[in-house]
mmCIF file with all atom_site columns, C-alpha atoms in Angstrom:
data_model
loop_
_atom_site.group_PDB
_atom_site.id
_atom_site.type_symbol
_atom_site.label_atom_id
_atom_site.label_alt_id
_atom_site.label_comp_id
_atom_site.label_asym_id
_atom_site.label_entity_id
_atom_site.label_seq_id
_atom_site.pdbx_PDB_ins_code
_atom_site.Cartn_x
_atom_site.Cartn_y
_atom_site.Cartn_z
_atom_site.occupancy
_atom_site.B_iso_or_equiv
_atom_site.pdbx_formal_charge
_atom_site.auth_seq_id
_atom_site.auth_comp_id
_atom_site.auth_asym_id
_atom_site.auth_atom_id
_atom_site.pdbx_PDB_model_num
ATOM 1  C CA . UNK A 1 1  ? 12.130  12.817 30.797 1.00 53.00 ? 1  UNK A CA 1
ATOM 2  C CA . UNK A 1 2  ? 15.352  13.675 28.807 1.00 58.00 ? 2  UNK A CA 1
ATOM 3  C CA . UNK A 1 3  ? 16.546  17.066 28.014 1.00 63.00 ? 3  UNK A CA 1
ATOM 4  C CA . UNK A 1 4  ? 16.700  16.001 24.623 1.00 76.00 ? 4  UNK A CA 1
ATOM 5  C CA . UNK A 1 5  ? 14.130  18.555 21.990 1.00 86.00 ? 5  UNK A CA 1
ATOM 6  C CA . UNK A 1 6  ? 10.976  17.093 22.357 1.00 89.00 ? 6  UNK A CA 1
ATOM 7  C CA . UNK A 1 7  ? 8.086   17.552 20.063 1.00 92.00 ? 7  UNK A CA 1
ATOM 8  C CA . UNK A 1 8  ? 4.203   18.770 20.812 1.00 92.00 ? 8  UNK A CA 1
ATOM 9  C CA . UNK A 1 9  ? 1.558   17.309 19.176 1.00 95.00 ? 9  UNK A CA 1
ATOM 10 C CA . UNK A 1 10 ? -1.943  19.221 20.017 1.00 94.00 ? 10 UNK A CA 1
ATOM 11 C CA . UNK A 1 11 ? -5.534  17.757 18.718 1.00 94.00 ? 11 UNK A CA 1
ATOM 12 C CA . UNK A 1 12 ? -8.220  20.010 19.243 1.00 90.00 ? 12 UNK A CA 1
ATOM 13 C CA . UNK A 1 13 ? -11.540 17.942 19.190 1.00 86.00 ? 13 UNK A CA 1
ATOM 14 C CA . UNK A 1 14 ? -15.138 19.119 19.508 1.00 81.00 ? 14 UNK A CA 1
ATOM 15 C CA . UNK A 1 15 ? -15.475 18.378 23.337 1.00 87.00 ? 15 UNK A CA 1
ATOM 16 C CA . UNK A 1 16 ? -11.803 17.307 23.687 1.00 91.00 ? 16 UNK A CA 1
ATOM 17 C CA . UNK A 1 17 ? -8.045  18.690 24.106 1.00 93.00 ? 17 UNK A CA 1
ATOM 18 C CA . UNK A 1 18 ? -5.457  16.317 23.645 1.00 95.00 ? 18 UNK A CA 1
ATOM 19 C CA . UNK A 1 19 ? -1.087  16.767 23.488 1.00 95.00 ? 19 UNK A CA 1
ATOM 20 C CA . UNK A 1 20 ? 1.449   14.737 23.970 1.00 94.00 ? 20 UNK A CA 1
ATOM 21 C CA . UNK A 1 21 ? 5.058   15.254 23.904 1.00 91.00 ? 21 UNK A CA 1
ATOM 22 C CA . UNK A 1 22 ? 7.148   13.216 21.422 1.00 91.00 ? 22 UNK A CA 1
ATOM 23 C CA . UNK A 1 23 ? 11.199  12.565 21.323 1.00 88.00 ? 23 UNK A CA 1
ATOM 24 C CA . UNK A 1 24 ? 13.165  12.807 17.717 1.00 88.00 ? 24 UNK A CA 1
ATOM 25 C CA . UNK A 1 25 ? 12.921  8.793  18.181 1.00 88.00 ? 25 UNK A CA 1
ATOM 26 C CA . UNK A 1 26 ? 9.058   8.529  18.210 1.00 89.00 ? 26 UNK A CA 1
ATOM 27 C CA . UNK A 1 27 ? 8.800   7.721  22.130 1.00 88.00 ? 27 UNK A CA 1
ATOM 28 C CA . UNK A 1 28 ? 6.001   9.287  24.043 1.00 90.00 ? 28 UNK A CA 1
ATOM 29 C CA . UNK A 1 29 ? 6.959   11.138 26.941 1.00 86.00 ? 29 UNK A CA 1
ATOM 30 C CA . UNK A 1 30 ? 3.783   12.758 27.918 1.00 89.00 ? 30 UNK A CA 1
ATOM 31 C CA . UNK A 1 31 ? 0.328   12.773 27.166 1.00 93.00 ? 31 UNK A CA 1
ATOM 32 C CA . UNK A 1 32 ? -2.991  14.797 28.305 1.00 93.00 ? 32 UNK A CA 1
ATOM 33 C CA . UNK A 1 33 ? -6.359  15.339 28.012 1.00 94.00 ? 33 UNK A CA 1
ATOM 34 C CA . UNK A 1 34 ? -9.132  17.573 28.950 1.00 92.00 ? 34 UNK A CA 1
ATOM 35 C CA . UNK A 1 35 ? -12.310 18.441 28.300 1.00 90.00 ? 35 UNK A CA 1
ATOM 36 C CA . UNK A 1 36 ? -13.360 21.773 26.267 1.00 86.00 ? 36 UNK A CA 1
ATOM 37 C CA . UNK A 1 37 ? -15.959 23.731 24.573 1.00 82.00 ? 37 UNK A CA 1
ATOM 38 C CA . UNK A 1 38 ? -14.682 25.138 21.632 1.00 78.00 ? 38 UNK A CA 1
ATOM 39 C CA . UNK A 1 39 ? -17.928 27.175 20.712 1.00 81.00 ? 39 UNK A CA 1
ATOM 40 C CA . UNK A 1 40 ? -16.986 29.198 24.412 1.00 85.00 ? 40 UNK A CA 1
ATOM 41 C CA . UNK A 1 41 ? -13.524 31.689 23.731 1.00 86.00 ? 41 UNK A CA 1
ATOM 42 C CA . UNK A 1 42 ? -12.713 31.895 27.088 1.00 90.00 ? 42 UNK A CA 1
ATOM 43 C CA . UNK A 1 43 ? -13.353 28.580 28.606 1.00 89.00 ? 43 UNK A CA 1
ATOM 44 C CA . UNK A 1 44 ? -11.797 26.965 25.697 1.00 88.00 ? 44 UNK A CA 1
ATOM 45 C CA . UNK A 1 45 ? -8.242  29.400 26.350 1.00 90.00 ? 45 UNK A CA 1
ATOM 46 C CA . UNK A 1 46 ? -8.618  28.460 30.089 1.00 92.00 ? 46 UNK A CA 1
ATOM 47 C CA . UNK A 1 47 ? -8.420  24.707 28.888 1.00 91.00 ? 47 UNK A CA 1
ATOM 48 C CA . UNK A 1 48 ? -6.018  25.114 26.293 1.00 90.00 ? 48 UNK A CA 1
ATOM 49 C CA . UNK A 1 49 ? -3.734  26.842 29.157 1.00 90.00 ? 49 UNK A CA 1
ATOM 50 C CA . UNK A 1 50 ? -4.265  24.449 31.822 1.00 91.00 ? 50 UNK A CA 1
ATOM 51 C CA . UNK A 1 51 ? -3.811  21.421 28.952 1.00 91.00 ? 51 UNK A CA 1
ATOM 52 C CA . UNK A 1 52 ? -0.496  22.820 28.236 1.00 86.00 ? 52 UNK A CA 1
ATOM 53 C CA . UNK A 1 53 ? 0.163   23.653 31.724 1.00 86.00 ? 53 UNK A CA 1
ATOM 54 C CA . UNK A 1 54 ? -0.070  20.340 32.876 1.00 88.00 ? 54 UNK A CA 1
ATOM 55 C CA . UNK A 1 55 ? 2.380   18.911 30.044 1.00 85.00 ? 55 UNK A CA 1
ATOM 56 C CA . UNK A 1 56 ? 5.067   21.292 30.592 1.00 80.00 ? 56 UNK A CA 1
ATOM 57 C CA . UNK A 1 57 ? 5.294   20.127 34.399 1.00 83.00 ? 57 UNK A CA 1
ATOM 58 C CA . UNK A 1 58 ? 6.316   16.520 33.193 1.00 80.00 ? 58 UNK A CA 1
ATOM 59 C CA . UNK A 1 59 ? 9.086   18.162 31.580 1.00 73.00 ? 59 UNK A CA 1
ATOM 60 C CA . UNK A 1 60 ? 12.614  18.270 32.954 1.00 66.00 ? 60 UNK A CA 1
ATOM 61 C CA . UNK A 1 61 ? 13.777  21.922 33.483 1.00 69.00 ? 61 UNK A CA 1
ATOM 62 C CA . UNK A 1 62 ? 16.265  22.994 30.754 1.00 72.00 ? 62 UNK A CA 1
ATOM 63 C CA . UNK A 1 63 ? 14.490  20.804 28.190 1.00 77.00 ? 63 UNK A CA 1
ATOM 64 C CA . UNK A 1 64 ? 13.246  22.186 24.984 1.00 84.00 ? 64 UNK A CA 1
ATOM 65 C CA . UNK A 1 65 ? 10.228  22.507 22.878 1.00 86.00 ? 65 UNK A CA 1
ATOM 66 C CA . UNK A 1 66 ? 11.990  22.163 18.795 1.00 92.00 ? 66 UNK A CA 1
ATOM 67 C CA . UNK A 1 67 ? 8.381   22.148 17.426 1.00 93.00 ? 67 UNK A CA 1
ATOM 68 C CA . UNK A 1 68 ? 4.537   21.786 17.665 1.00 92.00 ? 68 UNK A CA 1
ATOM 69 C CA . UNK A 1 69 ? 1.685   20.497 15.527 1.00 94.00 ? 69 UNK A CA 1
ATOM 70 C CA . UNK A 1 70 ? -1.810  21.384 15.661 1.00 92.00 ? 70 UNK A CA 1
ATOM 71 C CA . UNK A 1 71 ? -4.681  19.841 14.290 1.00 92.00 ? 71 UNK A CA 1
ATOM 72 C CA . UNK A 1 72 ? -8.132  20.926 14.019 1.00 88.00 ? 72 UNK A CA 1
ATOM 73 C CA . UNK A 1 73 ? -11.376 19.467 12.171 1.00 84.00 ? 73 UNK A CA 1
ATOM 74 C CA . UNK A 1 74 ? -12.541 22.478 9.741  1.00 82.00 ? 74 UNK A CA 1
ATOM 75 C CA . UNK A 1 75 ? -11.234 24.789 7.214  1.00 81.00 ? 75 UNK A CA 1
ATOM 76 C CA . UNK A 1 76 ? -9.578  28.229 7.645  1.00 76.00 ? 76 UNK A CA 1
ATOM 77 C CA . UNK A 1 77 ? -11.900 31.251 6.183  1.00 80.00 ? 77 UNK A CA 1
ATOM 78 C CA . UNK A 1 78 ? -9.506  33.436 5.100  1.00 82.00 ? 78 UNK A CA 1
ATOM 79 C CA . UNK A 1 79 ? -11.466 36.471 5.338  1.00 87.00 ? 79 UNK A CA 1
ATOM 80 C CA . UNK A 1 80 ? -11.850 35.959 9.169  1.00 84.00 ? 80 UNK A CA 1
ATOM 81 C CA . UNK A 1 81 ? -8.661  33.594 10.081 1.00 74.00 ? 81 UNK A CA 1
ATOM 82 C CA . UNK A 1 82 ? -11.511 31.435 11.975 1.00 76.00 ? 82 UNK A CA 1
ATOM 83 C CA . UNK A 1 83 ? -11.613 27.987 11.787 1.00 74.00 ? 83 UNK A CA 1
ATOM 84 C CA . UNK A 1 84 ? -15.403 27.065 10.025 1.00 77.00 ? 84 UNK A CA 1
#
């Protein structure tokens, strides 16, 4: 992979994690998956972690992360910042 910014795209499903990392150009350069459980705090942060973990080693040292996008099924309650 380049050392060119790259872009993370994050979908957090029901029973699924997925991110990829994207060039300025569109191109894939990574792309993961794992299982989670998003009713479970910490088991979902330990595979939110290890998700992210395992895309940052197919990145080059030095290269950088210009943005990141996450989607999420739900709507934001304002009074609690959690995702209903």
């Amino acid at each position: 992979m380049s050392r060119e910014p790259w872009v993370a795209g994050i979908d957090i499903g029901g029973t699924t994690l997925k991110a990829a990392l994207v060039d300025y150009g569109g191109e894939v350069g990574a792309l993961e998956s794992t299982s989670s459980n998003v009713e479970n705090l910490p088991s979902f942060k330990r595979s939110f972690g290890g998700l992210l973990a395992k895309l940052g080693k197919k990145v080059l040292p030095g290269a950088r992360l210009a943005a990141a996008g996450i989607g999420c099924k739900g709507v934001v309650d304002t009074g609690t910042s959690r995702i209903r």
